[in-house]
Tab-separated table of C-alpha atoms and ligand atoms in Angstrom:
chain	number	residue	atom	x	y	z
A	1	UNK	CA	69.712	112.751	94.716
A	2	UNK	CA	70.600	116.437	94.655
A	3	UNK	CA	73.851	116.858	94.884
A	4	UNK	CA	75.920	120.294	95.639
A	5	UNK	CA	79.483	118.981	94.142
A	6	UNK	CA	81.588	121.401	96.101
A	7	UNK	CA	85.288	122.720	94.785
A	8	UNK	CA	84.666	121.187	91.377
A	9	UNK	CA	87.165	121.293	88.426
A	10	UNK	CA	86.577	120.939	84.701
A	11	UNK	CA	88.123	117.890	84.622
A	12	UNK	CA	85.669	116.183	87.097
A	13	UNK	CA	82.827	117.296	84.906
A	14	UNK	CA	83.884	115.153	82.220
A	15	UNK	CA	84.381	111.953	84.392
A	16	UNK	CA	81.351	112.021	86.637
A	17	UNK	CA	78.558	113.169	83.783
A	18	UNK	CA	78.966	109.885	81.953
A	19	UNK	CA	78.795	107.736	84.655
A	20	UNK	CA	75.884	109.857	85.976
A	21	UNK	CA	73.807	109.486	83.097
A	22	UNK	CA	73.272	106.115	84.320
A	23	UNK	CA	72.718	107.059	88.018
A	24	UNK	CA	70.457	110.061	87.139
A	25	UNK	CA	71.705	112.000	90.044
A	26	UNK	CA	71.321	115.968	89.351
A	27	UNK	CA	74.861	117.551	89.869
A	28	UNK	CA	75.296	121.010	90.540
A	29	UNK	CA	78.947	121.418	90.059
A	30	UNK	CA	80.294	124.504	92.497
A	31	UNK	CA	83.664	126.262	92.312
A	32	UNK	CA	84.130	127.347	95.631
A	33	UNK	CA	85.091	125.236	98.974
A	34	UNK	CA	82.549	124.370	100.754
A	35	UNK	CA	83.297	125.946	103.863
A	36	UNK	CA	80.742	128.479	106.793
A	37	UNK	CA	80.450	131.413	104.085
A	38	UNK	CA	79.301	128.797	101.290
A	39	UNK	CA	77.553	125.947	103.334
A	40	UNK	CA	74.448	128.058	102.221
A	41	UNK	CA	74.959	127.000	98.589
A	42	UNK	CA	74.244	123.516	99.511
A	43	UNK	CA	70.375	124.772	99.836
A	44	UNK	CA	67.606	122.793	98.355
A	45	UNK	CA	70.460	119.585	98.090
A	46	UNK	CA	70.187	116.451	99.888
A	47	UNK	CA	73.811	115.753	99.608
A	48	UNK	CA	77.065	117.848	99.245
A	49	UNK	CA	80.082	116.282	97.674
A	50	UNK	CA	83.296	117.061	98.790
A	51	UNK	CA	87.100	116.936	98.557
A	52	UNK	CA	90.220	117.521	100.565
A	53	UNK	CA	90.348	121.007	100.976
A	54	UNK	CA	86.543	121.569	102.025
A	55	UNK	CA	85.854	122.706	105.755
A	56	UNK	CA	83.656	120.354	107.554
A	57	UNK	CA	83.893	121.159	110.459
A	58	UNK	CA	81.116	121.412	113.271
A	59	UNK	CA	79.942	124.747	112.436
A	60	UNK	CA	79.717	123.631	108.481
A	61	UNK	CA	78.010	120.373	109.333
A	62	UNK	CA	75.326	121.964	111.709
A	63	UNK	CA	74.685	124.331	109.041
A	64	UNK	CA	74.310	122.052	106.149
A	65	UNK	CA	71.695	119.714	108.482
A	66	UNK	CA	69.286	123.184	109.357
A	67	UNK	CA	69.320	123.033	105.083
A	68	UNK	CA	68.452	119.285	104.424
A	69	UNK	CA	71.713	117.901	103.869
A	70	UNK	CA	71.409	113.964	104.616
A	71	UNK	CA	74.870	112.958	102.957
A	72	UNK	CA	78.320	113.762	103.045
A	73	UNK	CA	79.857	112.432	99.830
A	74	UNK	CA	83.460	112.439	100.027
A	75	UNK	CA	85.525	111.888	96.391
A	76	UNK	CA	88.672	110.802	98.805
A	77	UNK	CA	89.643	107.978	100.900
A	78	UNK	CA	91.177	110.545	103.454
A	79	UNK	CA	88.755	111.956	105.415
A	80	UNK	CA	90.662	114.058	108.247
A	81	UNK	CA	88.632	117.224	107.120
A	82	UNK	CA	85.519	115.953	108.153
A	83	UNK	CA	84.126	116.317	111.915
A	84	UNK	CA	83.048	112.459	112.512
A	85	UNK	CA	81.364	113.333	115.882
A	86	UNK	CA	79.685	116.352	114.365
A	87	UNK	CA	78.094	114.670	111.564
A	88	UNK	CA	76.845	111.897	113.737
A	89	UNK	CA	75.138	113.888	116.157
A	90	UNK	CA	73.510	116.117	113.057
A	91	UNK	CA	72.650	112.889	111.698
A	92	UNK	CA	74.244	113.469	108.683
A	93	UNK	CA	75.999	110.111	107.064
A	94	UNK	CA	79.461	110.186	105.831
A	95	UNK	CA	80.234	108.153	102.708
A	96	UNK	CA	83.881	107.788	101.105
A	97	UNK	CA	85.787	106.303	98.408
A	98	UNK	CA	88.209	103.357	100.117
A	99	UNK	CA	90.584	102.227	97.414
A	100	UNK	CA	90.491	104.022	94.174
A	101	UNK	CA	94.138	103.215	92.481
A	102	UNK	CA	96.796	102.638	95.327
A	103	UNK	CA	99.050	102.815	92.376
A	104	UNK	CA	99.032	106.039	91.452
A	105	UNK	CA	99.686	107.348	94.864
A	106	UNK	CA	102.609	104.909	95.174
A	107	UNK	CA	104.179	105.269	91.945
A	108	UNK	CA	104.290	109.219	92.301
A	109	UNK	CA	106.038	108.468	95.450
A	110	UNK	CA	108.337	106.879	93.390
A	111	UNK	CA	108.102	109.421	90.899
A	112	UNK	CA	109.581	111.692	93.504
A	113	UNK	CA	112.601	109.441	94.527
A	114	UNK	CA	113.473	109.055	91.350
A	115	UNK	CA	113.517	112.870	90.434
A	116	UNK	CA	114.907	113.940	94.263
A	117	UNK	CA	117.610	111.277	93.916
A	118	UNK	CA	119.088	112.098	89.997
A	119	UNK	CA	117.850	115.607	90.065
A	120	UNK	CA	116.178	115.314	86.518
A	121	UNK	CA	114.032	118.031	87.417
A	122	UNK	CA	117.192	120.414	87.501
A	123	UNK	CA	119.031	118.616	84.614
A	124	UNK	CA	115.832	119.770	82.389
A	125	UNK	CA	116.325	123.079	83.204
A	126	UNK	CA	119.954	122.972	82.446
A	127	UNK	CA	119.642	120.644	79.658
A	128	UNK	CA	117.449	123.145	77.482
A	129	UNK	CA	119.586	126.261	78.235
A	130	UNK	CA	122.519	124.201	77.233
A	131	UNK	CA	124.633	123.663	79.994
A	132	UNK	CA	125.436	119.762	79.996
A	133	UNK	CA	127.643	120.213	82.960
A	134	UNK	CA	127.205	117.178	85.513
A	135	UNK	CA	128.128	119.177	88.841
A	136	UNK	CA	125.601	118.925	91.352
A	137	UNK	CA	123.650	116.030	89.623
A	138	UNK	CA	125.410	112.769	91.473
A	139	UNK	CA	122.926	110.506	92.439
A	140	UNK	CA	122.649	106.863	94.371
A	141	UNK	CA	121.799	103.607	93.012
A	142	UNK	CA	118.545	102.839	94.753
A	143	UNK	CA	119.737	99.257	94.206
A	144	UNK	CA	120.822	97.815	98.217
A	145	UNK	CA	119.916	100.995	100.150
A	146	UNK	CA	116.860	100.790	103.004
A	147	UNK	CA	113.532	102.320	102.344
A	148	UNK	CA	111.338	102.514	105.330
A	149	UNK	CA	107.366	102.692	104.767
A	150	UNK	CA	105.394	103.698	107.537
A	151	UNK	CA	101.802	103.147	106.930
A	152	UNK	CA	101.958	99.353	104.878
A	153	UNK	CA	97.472	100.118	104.033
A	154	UNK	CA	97.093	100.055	100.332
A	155	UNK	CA	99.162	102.426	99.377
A	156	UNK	CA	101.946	101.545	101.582
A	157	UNK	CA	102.183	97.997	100.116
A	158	UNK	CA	102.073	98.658	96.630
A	159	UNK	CA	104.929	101.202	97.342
A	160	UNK	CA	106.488	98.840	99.354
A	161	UNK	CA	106.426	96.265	96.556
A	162	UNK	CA	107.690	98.295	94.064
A	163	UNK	CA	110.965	99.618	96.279
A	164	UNK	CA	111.466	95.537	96.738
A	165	UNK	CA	111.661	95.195	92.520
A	166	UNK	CA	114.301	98.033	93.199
A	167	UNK	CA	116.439	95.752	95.066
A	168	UNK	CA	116.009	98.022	97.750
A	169	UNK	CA	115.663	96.657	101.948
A	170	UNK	CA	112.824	97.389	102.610
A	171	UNK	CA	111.440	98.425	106.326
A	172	UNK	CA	108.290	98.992	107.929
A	173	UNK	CA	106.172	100.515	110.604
A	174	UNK	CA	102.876	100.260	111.391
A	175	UNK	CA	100.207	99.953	113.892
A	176	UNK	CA	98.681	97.158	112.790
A	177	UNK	CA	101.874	94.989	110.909
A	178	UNK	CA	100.482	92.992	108.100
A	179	UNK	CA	101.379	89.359	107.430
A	180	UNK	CA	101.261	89.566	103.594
A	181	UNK	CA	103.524	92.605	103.717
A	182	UNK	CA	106.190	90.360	106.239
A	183	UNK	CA	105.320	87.303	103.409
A	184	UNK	CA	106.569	90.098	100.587
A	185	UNK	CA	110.002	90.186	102.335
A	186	UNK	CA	109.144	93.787	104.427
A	187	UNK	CA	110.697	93.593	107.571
A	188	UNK	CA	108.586	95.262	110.479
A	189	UNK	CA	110.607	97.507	113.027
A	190	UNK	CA	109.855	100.127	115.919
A	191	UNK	CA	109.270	103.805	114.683
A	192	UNK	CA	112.618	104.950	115.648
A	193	UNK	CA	114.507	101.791	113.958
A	194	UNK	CA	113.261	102.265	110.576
A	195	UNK	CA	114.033	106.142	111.053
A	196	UNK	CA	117.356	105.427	112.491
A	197	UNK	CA	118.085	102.590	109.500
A	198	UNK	CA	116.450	104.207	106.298
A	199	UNK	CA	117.857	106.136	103.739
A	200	UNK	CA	114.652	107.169	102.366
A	201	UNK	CA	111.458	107.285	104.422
A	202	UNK	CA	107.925	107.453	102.723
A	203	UNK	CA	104.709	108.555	104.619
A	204	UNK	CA	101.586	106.437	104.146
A	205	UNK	CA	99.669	106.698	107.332
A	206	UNK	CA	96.638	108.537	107.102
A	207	UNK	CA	96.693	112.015	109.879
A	208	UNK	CA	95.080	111.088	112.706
A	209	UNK	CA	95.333	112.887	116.463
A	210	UNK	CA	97.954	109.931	116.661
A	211	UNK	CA	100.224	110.547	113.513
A	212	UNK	CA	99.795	114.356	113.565
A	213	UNK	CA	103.556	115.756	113.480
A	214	UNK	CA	105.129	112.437	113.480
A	215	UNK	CA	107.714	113.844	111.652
A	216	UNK	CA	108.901	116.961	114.097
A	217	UNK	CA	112.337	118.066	115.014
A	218	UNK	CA	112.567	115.129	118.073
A	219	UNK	CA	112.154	112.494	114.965
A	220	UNK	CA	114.369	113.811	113.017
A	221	UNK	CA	117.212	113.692	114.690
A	222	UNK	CA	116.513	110.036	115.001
A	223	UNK	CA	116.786	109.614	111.273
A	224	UNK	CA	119.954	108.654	108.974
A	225	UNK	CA	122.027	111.920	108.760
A	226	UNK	CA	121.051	112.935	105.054
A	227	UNK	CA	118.091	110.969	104.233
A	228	UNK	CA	115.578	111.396	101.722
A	229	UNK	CA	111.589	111.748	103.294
A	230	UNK	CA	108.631	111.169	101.374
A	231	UNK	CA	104.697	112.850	101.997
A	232	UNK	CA	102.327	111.943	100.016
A	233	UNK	CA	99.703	111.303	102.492
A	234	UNK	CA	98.460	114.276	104.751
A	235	UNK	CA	100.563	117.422	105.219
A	236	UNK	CA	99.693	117.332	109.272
A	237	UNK	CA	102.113	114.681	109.149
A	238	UNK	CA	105.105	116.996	108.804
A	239	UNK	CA	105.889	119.854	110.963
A	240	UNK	CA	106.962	121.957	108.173
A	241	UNK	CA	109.056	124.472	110.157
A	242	UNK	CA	111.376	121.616	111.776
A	243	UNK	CA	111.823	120.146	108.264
A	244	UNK	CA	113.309	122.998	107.288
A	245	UNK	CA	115.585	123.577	110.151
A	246	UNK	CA	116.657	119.927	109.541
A	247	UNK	CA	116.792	120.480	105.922
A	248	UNK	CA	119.404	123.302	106.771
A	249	UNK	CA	121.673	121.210	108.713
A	250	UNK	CA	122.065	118.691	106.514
A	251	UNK	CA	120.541	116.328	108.703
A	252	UNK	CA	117.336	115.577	106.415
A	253	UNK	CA	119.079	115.811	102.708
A	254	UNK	CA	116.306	116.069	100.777
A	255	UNK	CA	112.512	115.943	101.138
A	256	UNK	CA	108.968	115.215	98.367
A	257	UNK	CA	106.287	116.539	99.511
A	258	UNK	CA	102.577	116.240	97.382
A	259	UNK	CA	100.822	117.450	100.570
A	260	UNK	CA	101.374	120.364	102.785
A	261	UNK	CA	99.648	121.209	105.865
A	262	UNK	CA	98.306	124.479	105.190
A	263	UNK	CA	97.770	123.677	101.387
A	264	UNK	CA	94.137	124.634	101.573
A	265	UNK	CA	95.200	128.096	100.682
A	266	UNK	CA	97.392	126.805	97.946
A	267	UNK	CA	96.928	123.677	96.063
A	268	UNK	CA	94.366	123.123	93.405
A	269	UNK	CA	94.118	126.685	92.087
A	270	UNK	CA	96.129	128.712	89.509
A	271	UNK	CA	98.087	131.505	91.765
A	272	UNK	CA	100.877	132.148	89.035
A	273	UNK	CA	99.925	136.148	88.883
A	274	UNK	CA	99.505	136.539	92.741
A	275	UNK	CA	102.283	137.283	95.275
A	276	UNK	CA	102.398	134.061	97.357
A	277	UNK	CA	101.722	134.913	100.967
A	278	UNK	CA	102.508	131.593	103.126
A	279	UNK	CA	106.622	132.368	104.166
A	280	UNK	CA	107.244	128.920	105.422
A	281	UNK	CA	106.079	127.352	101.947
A	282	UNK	CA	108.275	130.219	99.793
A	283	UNK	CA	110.960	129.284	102.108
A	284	UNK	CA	110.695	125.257	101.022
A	285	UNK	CA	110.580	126.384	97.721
A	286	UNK	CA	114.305	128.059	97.893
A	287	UNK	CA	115.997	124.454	98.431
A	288	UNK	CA	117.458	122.707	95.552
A	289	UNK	CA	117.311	119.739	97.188
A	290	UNK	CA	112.689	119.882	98.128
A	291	UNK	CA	110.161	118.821	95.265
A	292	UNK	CA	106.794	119.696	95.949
A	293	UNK	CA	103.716	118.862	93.430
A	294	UNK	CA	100.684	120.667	94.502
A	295	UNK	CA	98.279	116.949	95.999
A	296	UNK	CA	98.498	115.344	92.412
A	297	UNK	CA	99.676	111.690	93.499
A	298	UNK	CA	95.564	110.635	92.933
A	299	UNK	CA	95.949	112.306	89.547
A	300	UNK	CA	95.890	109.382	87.421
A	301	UNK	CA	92.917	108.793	84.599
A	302	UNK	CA	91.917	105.255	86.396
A	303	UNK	CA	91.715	106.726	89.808
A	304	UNK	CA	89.945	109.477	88.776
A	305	UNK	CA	87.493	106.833	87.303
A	306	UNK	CA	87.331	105.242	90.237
A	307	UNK	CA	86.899	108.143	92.351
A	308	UNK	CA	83.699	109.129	90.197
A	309	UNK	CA	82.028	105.514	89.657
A	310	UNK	CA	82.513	104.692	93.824
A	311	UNK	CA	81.087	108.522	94.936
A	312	UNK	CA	78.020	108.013	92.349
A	313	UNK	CA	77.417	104.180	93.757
A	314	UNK	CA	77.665	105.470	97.112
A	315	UNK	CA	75.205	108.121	96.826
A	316	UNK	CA	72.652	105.554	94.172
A	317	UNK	CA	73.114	103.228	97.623
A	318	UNK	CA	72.400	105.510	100.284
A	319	UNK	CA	69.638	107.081	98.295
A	320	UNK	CA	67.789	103.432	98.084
A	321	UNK	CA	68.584	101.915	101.331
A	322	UNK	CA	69.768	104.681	103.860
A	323	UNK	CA	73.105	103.496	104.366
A	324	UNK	CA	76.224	102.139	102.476
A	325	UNK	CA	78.826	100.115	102.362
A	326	UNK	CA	81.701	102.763	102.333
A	327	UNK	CA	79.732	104.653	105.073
A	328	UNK	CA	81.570	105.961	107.903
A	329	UNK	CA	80.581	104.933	111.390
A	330	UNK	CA	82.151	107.981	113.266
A	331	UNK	CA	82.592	108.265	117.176
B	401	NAI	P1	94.969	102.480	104.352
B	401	NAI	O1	93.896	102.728	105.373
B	401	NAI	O2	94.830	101.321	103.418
B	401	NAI	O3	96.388	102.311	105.108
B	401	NAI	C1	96.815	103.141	106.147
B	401	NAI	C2	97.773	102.334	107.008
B	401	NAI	O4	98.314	103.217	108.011
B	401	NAI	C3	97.106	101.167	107.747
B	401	NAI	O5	97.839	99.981	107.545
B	401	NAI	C4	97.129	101.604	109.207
B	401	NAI	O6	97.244	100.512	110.129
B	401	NAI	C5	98.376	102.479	109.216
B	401	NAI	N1	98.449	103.358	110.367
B	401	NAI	C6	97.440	103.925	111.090
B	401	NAI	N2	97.940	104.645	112.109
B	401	NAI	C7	99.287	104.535	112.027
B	401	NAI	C8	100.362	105.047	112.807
B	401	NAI	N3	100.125	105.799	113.893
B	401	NAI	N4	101.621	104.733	112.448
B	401	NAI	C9	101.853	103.943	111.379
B	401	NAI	N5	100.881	103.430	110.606
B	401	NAI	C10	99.621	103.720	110.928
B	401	NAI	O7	95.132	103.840	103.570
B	401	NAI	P2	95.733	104.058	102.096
B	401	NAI	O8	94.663	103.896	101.089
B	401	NAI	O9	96.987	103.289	101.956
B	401	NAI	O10	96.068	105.622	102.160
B	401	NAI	C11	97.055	106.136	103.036
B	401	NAI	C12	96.934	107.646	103.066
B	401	NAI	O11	97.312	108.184	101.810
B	401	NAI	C13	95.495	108.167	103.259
B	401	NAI	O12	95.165	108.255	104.636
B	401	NAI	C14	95.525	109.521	102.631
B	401	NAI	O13	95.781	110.485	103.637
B	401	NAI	C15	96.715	109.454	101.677
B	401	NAI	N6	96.306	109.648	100.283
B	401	NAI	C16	96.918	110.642	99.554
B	401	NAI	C17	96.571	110.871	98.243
B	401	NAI	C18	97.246	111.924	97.405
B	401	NAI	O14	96.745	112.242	96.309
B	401	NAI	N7	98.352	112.488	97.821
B	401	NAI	C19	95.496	110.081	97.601
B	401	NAI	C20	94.975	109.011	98.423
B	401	NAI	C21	95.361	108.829	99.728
């Protein structure tokens, strides 16, 4: 197929083109997001591939069907920016990548505990100017405290599993409770239990109507007076602004974030010379006590592996049989 690979990166190239050479699908890699003033660039394609921060909205989607598009090619298992309903009544199909590594989205969850909760990313900075002064630096033992997970998919669990090898308690929410999670030694709760009982609480629910702003001022008052929270799953999951009233207080103590909800504007591009423009993100960015990495938790050599061999199958099956596996059904 001809593919317009939307908001491409040099280090994509190098994955997908050896793969490809076995698919023999003609990639036209594009810098910019694919969004109503580029949809035209899709022209003379039959499929657009996209990430997290394109627009597909209704307006996008209508446009790329006038042009020929057929396939929507998602390189994510996320798939909030896409308008289901739109692309089903364009008749344009909707293909994603499931499972790709649920470890490396877990263990840089983990990554961000670790660094929230003994401040290495301050002691770093302190370390190599030469101050070896231990004020400011006290940490927990993650050994006995109570991690809640809400979202226990495939991410969930494997973060879930490795809090458990902490010697952590480990608590869960979910829609749908899962009986090998119980089996692991997870204990399910209510929403507001694990809030109210957790010491750190890690987001791995995907943003739905449902889950957007589950964490908003109302919940967090219901959590453990200084907890730790933990997104690395949508940013719409957060209301930003009442994290950091709450981070103000006191009442949340310290917060990882890998996603933001306006991080469209942000994440993914190289802004280091620019005057940053978003006041509630440069206002994050003053606490001592917020990490934020810019949506690099899938940033791991196998999942980017995975991410290129699954899109590439995807499009080989569509392109033979007019459907797919990892298809998406919509509304
Ligand atoms: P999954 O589909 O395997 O699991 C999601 C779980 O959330 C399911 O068990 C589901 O029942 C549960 N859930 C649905 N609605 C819920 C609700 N209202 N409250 C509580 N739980 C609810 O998904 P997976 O693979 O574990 O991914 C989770 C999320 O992680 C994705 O939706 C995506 O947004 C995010 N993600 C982030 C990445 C990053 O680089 N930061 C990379 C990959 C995924």
């Amino acid at each position: 197929m001809k593919v317009a690979f939307f908001s491409a990166k040099d280090f994509e190239h190098g994955v997908f083109d050896p793969y490809n050479a076995r698919k023999g699908h003609v990639l036209r890699y594009l810098d910019p997001h694919l969004n109503a003033d580029t949809a035209s660039l899709a022209a003379g394609h039959d499929c657009v591939c996209v990430f997290v921060n394109d627009v597909l909205n209704a307006e996008v989607i209508e446009k790329l069907a006038v042009l020929g598009v057929k396939l929507i090619a998602a390189r994510s298992a996320g798939i909030n920016h896409i308008d289901l309903e739109a692309a089903k009544k364009n008749q344009v199909a909707v293909v994603r990548v499931p499972a790709y590594s649920p470890f490396a989205v877990a263990e840089h969850a983990v990554a961000m505990i670790l660094t929230l909760n003994r401040k290495t990313h301050r002691a770093y900075n302190r370390v190599r100017e030469g101050n070896f002064a231990l004020d400011g630096l006290l940490g927990f033992d993650l050994h006995g405290k109570s991690v809640g997970v809400v979202g226990t998919g495939k991410i969930g669990q494997v973060f879930a599993r490795i809090m458990l090898g902490f010697g952590c308690e480990v608590l869960a929410y979910d829609v749908a409770p899962n009986v090998s999670v119980r089996e692991m030694g997870v204990q399910y709760l209510p929403m507001a239990d694990v809030l109210r009982k957790s010491d750190i609480v890690s987001l791995h629910c995907p943003l739905l109507a449902a889950t957007r702003y589950l964490i908003c001022e109302e919940t967090l008052d219901k959590m453990k007076p200084g907890a730790m929270l933990i997104n690395t799953s949508r940013g719409g999951l957060v209301d930003t602004k009442a994290v950091i009233e709450a981070l103000k207080t006191g009442q949340l103590g310290s917060l990882g974030l890998d996603v933001y909800e306006e991080e469209a504007e942000l994440f993914f591009e190289d802004l280091s010379g620019q005057v940053l423009q978003d006041d509630v993100f440069a206002r994050l960015l003053t606490f001592p006590n917020v990490l934020i990495t810019g949506h690099q938790a899938f940033f791991t050599s196998e999942a980017l592996q995975g991410i290129a061999m699954t899109t590439l199958d995807n499009i080989s099956e569509f392109e033979s049989t007019g459907d797919s596996k990892n298809r998406i059904r919509g509304k």
